[in-house]
JSON list of C-alpha atoms in Angstrom, two decimals:
[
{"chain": "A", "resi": 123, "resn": "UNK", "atom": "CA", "xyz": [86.90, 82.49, 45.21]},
{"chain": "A", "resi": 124, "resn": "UNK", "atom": "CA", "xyz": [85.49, 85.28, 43.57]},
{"chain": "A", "resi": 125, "resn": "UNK", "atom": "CA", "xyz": [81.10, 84.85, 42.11]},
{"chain": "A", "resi": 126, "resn": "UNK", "atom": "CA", "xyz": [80.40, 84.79, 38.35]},
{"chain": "A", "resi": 127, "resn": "UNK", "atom": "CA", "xyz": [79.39, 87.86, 37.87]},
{"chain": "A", "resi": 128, "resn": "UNK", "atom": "CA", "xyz": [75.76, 88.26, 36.79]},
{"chain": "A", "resi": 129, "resn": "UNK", "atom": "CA", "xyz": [74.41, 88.90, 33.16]},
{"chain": "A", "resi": 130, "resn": "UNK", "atom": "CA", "xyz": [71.54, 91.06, 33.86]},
{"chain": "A", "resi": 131, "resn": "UNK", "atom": "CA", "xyz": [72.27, 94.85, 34.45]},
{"chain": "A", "resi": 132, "resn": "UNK", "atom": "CA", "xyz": [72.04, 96.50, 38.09]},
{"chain": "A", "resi": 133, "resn": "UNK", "atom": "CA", "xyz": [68.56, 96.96, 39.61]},
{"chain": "A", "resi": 134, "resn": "UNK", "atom": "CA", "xyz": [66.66, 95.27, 36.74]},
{"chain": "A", "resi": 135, "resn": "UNK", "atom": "CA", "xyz": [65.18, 91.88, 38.46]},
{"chain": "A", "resi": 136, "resn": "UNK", "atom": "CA", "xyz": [65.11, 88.89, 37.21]},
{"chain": "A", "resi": 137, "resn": "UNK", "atom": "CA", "xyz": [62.01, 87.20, 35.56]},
{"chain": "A", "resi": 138, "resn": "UNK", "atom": "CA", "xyz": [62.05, 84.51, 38.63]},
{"chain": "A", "resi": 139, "resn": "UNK", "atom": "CA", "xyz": [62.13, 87.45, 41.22]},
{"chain": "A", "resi": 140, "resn": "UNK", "atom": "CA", "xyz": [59.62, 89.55, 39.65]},
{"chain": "A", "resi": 141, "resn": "UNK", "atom": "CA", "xyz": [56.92, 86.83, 39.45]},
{"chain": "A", "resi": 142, "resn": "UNK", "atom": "CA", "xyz": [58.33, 85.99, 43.16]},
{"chain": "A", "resi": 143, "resn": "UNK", "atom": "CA", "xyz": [57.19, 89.48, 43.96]},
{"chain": "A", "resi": 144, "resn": "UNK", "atom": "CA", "xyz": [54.09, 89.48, 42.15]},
{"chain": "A", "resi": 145, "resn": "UNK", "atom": "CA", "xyz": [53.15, 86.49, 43.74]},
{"chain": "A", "resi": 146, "resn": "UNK", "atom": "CA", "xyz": [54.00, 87.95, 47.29]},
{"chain": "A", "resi": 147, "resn": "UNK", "atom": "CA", "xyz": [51.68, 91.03, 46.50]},
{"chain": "A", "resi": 148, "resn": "UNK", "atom": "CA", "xyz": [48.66, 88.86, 45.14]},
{"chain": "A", "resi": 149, "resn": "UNK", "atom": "CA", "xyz": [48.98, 86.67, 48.69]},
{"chain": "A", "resi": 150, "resn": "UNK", "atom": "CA", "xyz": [49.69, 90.21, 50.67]},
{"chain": "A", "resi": 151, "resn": "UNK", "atom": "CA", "xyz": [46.57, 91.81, 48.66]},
{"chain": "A", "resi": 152, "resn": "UNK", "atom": "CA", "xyz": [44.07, 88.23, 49.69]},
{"chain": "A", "resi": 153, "resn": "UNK", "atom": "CA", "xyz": [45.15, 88.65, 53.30]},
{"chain": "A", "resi": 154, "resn": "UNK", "atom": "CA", "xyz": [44.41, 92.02, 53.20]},
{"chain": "A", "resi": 155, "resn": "UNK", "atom": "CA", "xyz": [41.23, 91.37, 51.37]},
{"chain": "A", "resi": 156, "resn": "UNK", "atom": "CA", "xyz": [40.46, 88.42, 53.54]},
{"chain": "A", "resi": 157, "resn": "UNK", "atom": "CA", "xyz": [41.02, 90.21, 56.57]},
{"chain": "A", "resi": 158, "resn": "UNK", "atom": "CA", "xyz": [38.98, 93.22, 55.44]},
{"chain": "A", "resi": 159, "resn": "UNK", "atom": "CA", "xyz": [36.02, 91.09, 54.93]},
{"chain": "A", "resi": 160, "resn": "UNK", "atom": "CA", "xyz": [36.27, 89.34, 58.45]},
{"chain": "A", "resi": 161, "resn": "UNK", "atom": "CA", "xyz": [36.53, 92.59, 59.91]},
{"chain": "A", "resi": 162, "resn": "UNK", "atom": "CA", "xyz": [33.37, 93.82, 58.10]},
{"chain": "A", "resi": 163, "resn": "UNK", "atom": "CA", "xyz": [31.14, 90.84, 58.59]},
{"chain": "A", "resi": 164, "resn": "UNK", "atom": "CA", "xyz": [32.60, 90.46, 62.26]},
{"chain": "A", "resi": 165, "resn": "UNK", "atom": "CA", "xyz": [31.09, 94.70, 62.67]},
{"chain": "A", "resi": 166, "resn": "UNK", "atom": "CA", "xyz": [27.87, 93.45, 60.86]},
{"chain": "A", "resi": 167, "resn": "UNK", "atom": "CA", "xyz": [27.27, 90.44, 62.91]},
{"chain": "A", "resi": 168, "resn": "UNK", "atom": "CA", "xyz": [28.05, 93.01, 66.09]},
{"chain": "A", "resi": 169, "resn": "UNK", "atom": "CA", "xyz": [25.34, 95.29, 64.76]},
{"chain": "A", "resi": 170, "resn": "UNK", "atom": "CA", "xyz": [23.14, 92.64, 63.99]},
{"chain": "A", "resi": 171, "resn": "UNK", "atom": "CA", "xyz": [23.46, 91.17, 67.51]},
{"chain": "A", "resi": 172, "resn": "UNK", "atom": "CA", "xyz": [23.12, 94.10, 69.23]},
{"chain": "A", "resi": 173, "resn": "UNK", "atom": "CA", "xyz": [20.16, 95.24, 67.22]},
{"chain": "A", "resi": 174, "resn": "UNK", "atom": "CA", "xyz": [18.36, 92.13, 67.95]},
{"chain": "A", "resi": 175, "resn": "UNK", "atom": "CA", "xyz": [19.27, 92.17, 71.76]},
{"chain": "A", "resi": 176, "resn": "UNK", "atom": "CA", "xyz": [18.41, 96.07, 71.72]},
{"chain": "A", "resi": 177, "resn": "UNK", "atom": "CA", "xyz": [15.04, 94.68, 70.12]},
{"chain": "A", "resi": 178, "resn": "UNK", "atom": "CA", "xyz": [14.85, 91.93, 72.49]},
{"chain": "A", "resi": 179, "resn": "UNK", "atom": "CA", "xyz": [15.02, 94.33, 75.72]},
{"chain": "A", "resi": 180, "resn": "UNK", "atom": "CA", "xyz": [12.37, 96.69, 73.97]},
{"chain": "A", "resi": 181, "resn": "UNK", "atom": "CA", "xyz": [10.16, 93.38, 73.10]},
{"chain": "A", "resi": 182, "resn": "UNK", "atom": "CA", "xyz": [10.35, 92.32, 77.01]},
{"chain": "A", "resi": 183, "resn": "UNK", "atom": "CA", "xyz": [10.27, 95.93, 78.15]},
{"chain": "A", "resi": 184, "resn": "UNK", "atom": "CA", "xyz": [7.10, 96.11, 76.09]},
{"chain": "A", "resi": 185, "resn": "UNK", "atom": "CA", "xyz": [5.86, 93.04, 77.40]},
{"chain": "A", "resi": 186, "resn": "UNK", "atom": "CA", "xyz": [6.75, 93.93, 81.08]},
{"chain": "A", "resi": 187, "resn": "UNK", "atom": "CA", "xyz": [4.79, 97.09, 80.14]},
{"chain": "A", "resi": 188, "resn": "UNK", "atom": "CA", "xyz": [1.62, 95.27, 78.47]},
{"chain": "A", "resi": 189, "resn": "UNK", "atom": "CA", "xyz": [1.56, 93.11, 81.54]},
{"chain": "A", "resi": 190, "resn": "UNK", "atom": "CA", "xyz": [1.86, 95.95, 84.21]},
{"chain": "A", "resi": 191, "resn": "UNK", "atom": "CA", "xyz": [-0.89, 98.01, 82.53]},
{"chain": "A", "resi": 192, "resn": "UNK", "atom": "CA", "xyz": [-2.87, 94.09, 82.15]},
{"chain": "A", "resi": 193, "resn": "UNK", "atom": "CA", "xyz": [-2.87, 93.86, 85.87]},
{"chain": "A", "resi": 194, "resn": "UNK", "atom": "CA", "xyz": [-3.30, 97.23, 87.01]},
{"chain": "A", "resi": 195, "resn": "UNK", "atom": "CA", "xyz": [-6.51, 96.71, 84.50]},
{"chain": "A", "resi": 196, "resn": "UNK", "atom": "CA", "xyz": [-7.04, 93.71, 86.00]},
{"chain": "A", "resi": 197, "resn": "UNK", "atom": "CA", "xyz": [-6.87, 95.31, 89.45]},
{"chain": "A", "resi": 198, "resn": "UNK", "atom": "CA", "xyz": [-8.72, 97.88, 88.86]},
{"chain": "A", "resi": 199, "resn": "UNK", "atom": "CA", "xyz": [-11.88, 95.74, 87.40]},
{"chain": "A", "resi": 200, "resn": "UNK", "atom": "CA", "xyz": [-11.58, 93.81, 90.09]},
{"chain": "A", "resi": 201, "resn": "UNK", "atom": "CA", "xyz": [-12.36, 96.27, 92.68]},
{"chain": "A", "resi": 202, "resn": "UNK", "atom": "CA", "xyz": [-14.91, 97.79, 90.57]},
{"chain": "A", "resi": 203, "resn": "UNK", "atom": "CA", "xyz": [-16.72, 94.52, 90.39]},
{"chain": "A", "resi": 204, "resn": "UNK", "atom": "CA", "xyz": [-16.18, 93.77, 94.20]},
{"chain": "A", "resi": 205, "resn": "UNK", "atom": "CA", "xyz": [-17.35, 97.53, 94.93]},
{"chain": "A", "resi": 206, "resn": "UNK", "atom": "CA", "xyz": [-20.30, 97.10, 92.45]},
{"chain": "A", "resi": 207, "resn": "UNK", "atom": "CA", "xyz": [-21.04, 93.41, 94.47]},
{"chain": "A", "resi": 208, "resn": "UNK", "atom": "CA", "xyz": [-21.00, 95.18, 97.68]},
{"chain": "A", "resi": 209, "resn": "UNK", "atom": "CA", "xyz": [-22.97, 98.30, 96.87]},
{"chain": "A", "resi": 210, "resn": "UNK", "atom": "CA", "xyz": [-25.78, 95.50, 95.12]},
{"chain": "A", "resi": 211, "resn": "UNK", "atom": "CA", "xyz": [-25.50, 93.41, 98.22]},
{"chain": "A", "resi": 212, "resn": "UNK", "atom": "CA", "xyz": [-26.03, 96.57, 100.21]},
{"chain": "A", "resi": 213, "resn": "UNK", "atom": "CA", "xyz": [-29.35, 97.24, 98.12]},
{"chain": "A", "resi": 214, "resn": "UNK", "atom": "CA", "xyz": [-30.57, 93.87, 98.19]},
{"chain": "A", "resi": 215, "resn": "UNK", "atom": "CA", "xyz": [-30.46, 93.66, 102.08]},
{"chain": "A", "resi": 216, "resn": "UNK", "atom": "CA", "xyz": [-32.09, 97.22, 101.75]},
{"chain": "A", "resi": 217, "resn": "UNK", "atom": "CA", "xyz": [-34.97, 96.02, 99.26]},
{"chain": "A", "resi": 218, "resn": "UNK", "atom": "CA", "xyz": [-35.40, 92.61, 101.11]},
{"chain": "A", "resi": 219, "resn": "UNK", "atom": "CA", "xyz": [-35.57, 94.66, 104.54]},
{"chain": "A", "resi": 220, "resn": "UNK", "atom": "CA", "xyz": [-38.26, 96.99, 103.28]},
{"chain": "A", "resi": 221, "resn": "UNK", "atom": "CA", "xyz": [-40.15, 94.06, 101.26]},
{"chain": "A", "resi": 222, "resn": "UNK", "atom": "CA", "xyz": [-39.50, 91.54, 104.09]},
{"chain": "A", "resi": 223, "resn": "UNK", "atom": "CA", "xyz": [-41.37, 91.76, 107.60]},
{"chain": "A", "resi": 224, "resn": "UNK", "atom": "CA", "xyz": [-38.27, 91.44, 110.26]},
{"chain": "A", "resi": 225, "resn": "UNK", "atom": "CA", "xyz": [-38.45, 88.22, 111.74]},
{"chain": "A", "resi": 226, "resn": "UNK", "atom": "CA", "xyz": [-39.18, 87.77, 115.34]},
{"chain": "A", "resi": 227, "resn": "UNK", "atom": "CA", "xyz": [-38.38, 84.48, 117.35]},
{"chain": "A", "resi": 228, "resn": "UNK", "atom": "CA", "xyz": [-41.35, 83.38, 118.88]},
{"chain": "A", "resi": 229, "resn": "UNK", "atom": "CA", "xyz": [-42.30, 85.15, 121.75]},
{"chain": "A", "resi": 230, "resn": "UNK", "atom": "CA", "xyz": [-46.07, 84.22, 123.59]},
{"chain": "A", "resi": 231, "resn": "UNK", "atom": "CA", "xyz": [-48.46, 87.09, 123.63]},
{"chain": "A", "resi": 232, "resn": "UNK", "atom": "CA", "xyz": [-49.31, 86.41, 127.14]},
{"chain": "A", "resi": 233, "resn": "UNK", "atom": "CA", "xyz": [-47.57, 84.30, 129.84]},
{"chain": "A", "resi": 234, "resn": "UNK", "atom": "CA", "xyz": [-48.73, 81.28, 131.55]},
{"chain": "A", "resi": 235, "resn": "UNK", "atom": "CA", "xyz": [-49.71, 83.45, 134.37]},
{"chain": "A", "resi": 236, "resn": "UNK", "atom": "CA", "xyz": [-52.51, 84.83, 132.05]},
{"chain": "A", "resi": 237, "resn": "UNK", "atom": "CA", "xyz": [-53.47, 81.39, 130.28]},
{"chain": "A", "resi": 238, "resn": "UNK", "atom": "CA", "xyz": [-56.92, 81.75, 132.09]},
{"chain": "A", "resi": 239, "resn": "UNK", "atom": "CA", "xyz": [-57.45, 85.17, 131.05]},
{"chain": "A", "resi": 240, "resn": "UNK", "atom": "CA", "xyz": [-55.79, 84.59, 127.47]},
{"chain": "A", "resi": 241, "resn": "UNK", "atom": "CA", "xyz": [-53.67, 82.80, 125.38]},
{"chain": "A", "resi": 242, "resn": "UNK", "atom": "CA", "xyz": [-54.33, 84.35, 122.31]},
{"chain": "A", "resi": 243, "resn": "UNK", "atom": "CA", "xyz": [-55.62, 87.64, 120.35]},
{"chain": "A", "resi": 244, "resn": "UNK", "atom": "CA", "xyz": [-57.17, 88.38, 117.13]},
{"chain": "A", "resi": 245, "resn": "UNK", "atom": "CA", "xyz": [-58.97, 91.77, 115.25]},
{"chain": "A", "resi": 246, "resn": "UNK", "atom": "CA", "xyz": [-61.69, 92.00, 113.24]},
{"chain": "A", "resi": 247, "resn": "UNK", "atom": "CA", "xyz": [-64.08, 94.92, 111.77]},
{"chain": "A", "resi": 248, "resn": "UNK", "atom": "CA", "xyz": [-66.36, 95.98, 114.35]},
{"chain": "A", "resi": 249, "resn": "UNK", "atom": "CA", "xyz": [-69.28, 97.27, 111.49]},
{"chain": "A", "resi": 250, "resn": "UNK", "atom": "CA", "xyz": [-68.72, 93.54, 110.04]},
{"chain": "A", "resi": 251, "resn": "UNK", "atom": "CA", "xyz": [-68.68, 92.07, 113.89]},
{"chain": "A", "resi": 252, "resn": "UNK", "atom": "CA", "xyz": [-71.51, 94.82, 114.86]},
{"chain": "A", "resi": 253, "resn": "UNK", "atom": "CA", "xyz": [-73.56, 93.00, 111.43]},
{"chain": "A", "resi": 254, "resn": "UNK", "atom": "CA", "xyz": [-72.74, 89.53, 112.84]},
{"chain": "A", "resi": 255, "resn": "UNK", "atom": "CA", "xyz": [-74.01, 90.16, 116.05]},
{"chain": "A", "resi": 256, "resn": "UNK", "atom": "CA", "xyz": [-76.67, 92.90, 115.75]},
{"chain": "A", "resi": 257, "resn": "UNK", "atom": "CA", "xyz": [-77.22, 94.63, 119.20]},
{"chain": "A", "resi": 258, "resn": "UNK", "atom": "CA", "xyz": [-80.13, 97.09, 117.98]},
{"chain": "A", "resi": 259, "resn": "UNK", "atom": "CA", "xyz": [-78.42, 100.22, 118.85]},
{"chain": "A", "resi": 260, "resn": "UNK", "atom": "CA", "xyz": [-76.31, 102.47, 116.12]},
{"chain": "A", "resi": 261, "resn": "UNK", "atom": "CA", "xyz": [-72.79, 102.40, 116.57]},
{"chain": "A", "resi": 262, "resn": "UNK", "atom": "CA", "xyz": [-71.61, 105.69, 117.86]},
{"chain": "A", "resi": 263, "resn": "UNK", "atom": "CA", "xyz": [-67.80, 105.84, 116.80]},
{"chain": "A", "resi": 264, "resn": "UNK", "atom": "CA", "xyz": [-68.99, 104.60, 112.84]},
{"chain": "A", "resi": 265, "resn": "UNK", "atom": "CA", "xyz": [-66.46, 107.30, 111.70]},
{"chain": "A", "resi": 266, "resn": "UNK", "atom": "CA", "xyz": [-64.34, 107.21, 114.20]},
{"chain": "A", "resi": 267, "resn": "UNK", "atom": "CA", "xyz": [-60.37, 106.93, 113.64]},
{"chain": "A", "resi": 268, "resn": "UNK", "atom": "CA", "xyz": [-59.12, 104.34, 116.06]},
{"chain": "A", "resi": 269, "resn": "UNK", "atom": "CA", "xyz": [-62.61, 102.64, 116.58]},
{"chain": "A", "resi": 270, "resn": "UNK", "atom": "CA", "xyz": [-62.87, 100.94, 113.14]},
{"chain": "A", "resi": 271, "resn": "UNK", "atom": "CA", "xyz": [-61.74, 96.99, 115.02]},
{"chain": "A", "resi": 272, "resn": "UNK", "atom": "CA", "xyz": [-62.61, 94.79, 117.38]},
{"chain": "A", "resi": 273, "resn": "UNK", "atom": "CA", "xyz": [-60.23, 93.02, 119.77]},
{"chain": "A", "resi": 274, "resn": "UNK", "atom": "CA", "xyz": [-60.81, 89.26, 120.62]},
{"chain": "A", "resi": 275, "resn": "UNK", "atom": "CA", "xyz": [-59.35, 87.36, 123.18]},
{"chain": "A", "resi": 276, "resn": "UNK", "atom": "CA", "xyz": [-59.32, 83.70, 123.58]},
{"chain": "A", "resi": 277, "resn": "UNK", "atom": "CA", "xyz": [-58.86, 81.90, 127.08]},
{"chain": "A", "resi": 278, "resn": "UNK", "atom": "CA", "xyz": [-58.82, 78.31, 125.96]},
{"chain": "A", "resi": 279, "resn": "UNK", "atom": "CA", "xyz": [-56.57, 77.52, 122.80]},
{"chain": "A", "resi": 280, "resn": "UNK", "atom": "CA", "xyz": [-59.90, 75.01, 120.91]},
{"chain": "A", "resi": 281, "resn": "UNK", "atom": "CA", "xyz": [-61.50, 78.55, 120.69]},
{"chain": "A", "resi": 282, "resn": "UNK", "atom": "CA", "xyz": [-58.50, 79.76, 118.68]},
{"chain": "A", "resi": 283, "resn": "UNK", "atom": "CA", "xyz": [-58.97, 79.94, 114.62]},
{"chain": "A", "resi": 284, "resn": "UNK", "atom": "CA", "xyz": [-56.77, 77.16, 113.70]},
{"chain": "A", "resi": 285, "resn": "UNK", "atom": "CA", "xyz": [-55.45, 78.55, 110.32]},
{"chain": "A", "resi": 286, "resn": "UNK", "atom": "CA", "xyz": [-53.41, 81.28, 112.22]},
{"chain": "A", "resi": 287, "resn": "UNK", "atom": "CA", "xyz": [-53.35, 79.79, 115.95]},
{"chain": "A", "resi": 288, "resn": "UNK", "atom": "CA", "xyz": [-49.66, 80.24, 115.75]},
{"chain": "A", "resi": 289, "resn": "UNK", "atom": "CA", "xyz": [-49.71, 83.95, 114.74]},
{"chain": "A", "resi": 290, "resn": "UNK", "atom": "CA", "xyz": [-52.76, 84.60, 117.38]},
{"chain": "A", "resi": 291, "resn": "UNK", "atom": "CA", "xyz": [-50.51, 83.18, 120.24]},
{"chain": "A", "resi": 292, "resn": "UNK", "atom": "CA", "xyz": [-47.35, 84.02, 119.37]},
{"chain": "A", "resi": 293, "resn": "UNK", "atom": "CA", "xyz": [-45.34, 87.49, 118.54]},
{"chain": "A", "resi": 294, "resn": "UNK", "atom": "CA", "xyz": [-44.36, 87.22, 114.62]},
{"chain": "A", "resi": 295, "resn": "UNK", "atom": "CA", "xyz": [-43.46, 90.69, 114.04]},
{"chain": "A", "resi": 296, "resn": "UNK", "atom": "CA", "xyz": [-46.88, 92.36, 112.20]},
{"chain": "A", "resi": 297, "resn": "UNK", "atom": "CA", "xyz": [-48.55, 92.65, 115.29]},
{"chain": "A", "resi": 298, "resn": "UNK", "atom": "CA", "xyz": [-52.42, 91.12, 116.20]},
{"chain": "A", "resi": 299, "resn": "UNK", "atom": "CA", "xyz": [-53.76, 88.85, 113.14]},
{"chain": "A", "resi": 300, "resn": "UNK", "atom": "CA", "xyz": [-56.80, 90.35, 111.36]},
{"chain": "A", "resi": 301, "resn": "UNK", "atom": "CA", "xyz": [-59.85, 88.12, 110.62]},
{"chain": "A", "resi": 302, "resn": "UNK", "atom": "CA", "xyz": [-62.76, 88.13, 109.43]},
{"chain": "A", "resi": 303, "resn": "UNK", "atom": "CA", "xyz": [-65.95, 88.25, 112.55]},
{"chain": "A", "resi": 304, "resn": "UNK", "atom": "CA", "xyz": [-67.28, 85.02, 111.08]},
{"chain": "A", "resi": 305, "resn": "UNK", "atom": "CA", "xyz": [-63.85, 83.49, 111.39]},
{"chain": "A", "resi": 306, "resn": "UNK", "atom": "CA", "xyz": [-62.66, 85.16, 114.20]},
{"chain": "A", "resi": 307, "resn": "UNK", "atom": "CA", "xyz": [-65.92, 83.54, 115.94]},
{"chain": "A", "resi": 308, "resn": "UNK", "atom": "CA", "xyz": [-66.13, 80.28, 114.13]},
{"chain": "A", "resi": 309, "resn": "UNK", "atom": "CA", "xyz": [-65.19, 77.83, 117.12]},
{"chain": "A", "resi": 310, "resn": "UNK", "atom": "CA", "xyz": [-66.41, 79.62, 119.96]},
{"chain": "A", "resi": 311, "resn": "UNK", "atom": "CA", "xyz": [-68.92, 77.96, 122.32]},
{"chain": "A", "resi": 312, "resn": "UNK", "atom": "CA", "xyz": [-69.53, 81.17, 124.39]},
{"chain": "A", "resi": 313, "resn": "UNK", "atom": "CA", "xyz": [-68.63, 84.72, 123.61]},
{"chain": "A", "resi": 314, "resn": "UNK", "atom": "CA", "xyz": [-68.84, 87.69, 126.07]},
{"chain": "A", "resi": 315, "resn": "UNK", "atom": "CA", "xyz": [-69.06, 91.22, 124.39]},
{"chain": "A", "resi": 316, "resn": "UNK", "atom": "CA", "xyz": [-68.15, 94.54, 126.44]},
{"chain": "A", "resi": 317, "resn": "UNK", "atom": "CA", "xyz": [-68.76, 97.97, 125.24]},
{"chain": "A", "resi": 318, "resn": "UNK", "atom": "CA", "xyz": [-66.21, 100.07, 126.70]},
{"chain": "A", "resi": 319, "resn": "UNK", "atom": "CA", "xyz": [-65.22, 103.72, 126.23]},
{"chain": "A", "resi": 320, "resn": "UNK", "atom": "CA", "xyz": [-63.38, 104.04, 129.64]},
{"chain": "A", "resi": 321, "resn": "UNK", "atom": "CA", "xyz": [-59.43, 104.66, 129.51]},
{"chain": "A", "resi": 322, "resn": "UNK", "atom": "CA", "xyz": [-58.74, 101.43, 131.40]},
{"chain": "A", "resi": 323, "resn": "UNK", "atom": "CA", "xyz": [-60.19, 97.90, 131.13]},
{"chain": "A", "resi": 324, "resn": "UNK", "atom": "CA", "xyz": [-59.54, 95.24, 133.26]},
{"chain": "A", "resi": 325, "resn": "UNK", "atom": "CA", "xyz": [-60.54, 91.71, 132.78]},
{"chain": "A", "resi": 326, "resn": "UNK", "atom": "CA", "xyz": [-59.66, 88.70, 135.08]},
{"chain": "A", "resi": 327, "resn": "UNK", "atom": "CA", "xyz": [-60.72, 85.38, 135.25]},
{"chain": "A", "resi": 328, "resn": "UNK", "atom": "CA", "xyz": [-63.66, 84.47, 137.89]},
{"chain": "A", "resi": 329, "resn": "UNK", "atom": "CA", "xyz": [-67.66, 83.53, 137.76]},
{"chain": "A", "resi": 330, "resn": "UNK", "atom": "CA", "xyz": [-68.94, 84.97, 134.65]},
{"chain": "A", "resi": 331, "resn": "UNK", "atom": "CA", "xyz": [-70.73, 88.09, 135.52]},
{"chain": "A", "resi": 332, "resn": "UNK", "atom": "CA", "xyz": [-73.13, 90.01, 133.23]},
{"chain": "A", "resi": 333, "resn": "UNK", "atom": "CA", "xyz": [-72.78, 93.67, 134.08]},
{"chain": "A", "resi": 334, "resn": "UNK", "atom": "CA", "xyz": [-69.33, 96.24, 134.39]},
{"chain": "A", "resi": 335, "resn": "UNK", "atom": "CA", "xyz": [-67.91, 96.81, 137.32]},
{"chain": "A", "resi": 336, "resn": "UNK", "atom": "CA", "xyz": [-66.98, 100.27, 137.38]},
{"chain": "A", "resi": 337, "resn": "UNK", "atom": "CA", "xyz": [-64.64, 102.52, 139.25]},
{"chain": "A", "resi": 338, "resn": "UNK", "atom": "CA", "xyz": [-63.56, 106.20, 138.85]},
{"chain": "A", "resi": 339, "resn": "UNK", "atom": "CA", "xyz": [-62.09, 108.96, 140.50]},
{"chain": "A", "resi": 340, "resn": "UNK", "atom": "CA", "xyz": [-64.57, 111.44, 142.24]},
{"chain": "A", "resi": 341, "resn": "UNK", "atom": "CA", "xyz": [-64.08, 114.59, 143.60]},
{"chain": "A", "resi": 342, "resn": "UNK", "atom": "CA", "xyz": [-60.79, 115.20, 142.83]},
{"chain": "A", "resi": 343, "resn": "UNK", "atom": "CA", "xyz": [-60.01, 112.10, 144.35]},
{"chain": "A", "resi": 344, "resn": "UNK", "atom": "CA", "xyz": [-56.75, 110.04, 143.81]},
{"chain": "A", "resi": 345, "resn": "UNK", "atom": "CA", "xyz": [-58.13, 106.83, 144.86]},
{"chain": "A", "resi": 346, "resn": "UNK", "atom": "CA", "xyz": [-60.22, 104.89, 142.31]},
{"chain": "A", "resi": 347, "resn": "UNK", "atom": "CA", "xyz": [-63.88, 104.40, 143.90]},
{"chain": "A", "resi": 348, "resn": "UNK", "atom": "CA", "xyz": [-66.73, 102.08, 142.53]},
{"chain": "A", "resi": 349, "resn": "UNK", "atom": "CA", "xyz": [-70.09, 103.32, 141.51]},
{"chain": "A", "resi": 350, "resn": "UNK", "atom": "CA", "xyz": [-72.60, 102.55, 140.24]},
{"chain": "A", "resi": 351, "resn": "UNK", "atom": "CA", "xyz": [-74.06, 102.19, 136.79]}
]
């Protein structure tokens, strides 16, 4: 069976195929379109993201950085400040050292084996002792260097100054206390005075006796030999 045959001419299309075609392109053109646009905003939101993770790494590098310099800062003030604390320390011990008299632990002046001979020491200024206890005679060594005290010793402890018994019998450090004469002598019920000059001086305990015994080397001699006054 043989088809109508048609009433338009060859190649000219039809007014149902044309819009048909038209059609096509507008849906071809929208995918196109469509497709174009997810592409672009699918680069732009790649940008975007890497941009802000690019920022990101720089923000925490940064950070990392600011921290890092922070405690090498930190590290560094720190042993300035312990340096500076030692060094101040140092100075302190220094200044309280030379301010400070070293402190001794209590050591007696004199042993037990000397307790009848002394217990306990004191100085005082022989012009104010010479004053106290006048003896009628000039003293000779007035400007003397090395002459200027007087030594006192005590043999019973009720003779001993009680405002610096402790000092007087015991080693502190600053050496013999210093009193006054009228202190030094203040509870003393007997007191024995000895003008010496000689190198040596020896005193013992035995019956009080009123005049030096003294002994020297004569003639060259090695042996100590007494003489008289």
């Amino acid at each position: 069976m043989s088809r109508a045959p048609s009433p338009f001419p060859p190649g000219r299309l039809r007014r149902g195929d044309l819009q048909f075609q038209r059609s096509a392109n507008k849906n071809s053109f929208k995918r196109v379109l469509l497709g174009s646009s997810v592409i672009f905003f699918s680069f732009y939101a790649g940008v975007l993201t890497g941009m802000h993770i690019s920022l990101e790494k720089q923000e925490d590098c940064s950070t990392n950085a600011v921290k890092h310099e922070s405690g090498v800062k930190a590290a560094i003030l720190a042993n300035f400040k312990e340096t500076t604390s030692v060094e101040e320390s140092t100075k302190n011990e220094d200044r309280q050292t030379q301010e400070s008299p070293t402190k001794f632990e209590k050591v007696p002046r004199f042993g037990p084996e000397m307790a009848k001979v002394a217990v306990a020491a004191v100085r005082t200024s022989k012009p104010k002792f010479m004053e106290m206890f006048d003896y009628g005679v000039p003293d000779p060594n007035i400007a003397s260097r090395g002459a200027e005290e007087v030594l006192i010793l005590y043999s019973d402890k009720s003779a001993i100054p009680t405002s610096i018994q402790d000092t007087a019998m015991n080693e502190d450090g600053n050496g013999i206390p210093m009193l006054s004469a009228a202190d030094a002598t203040a509870q003393c019920k007997e007191l024995n005075v000895v003008l010496n000059q000689a190198p040596c001086l020896a005193i013992m305990n035995h019956y009080n006796s009123f005049h030096i015994q003294r002994w020297m080397k004569v003639k060259q001699s090695n042996k100590l030999e007494h003489v008289g006054r």
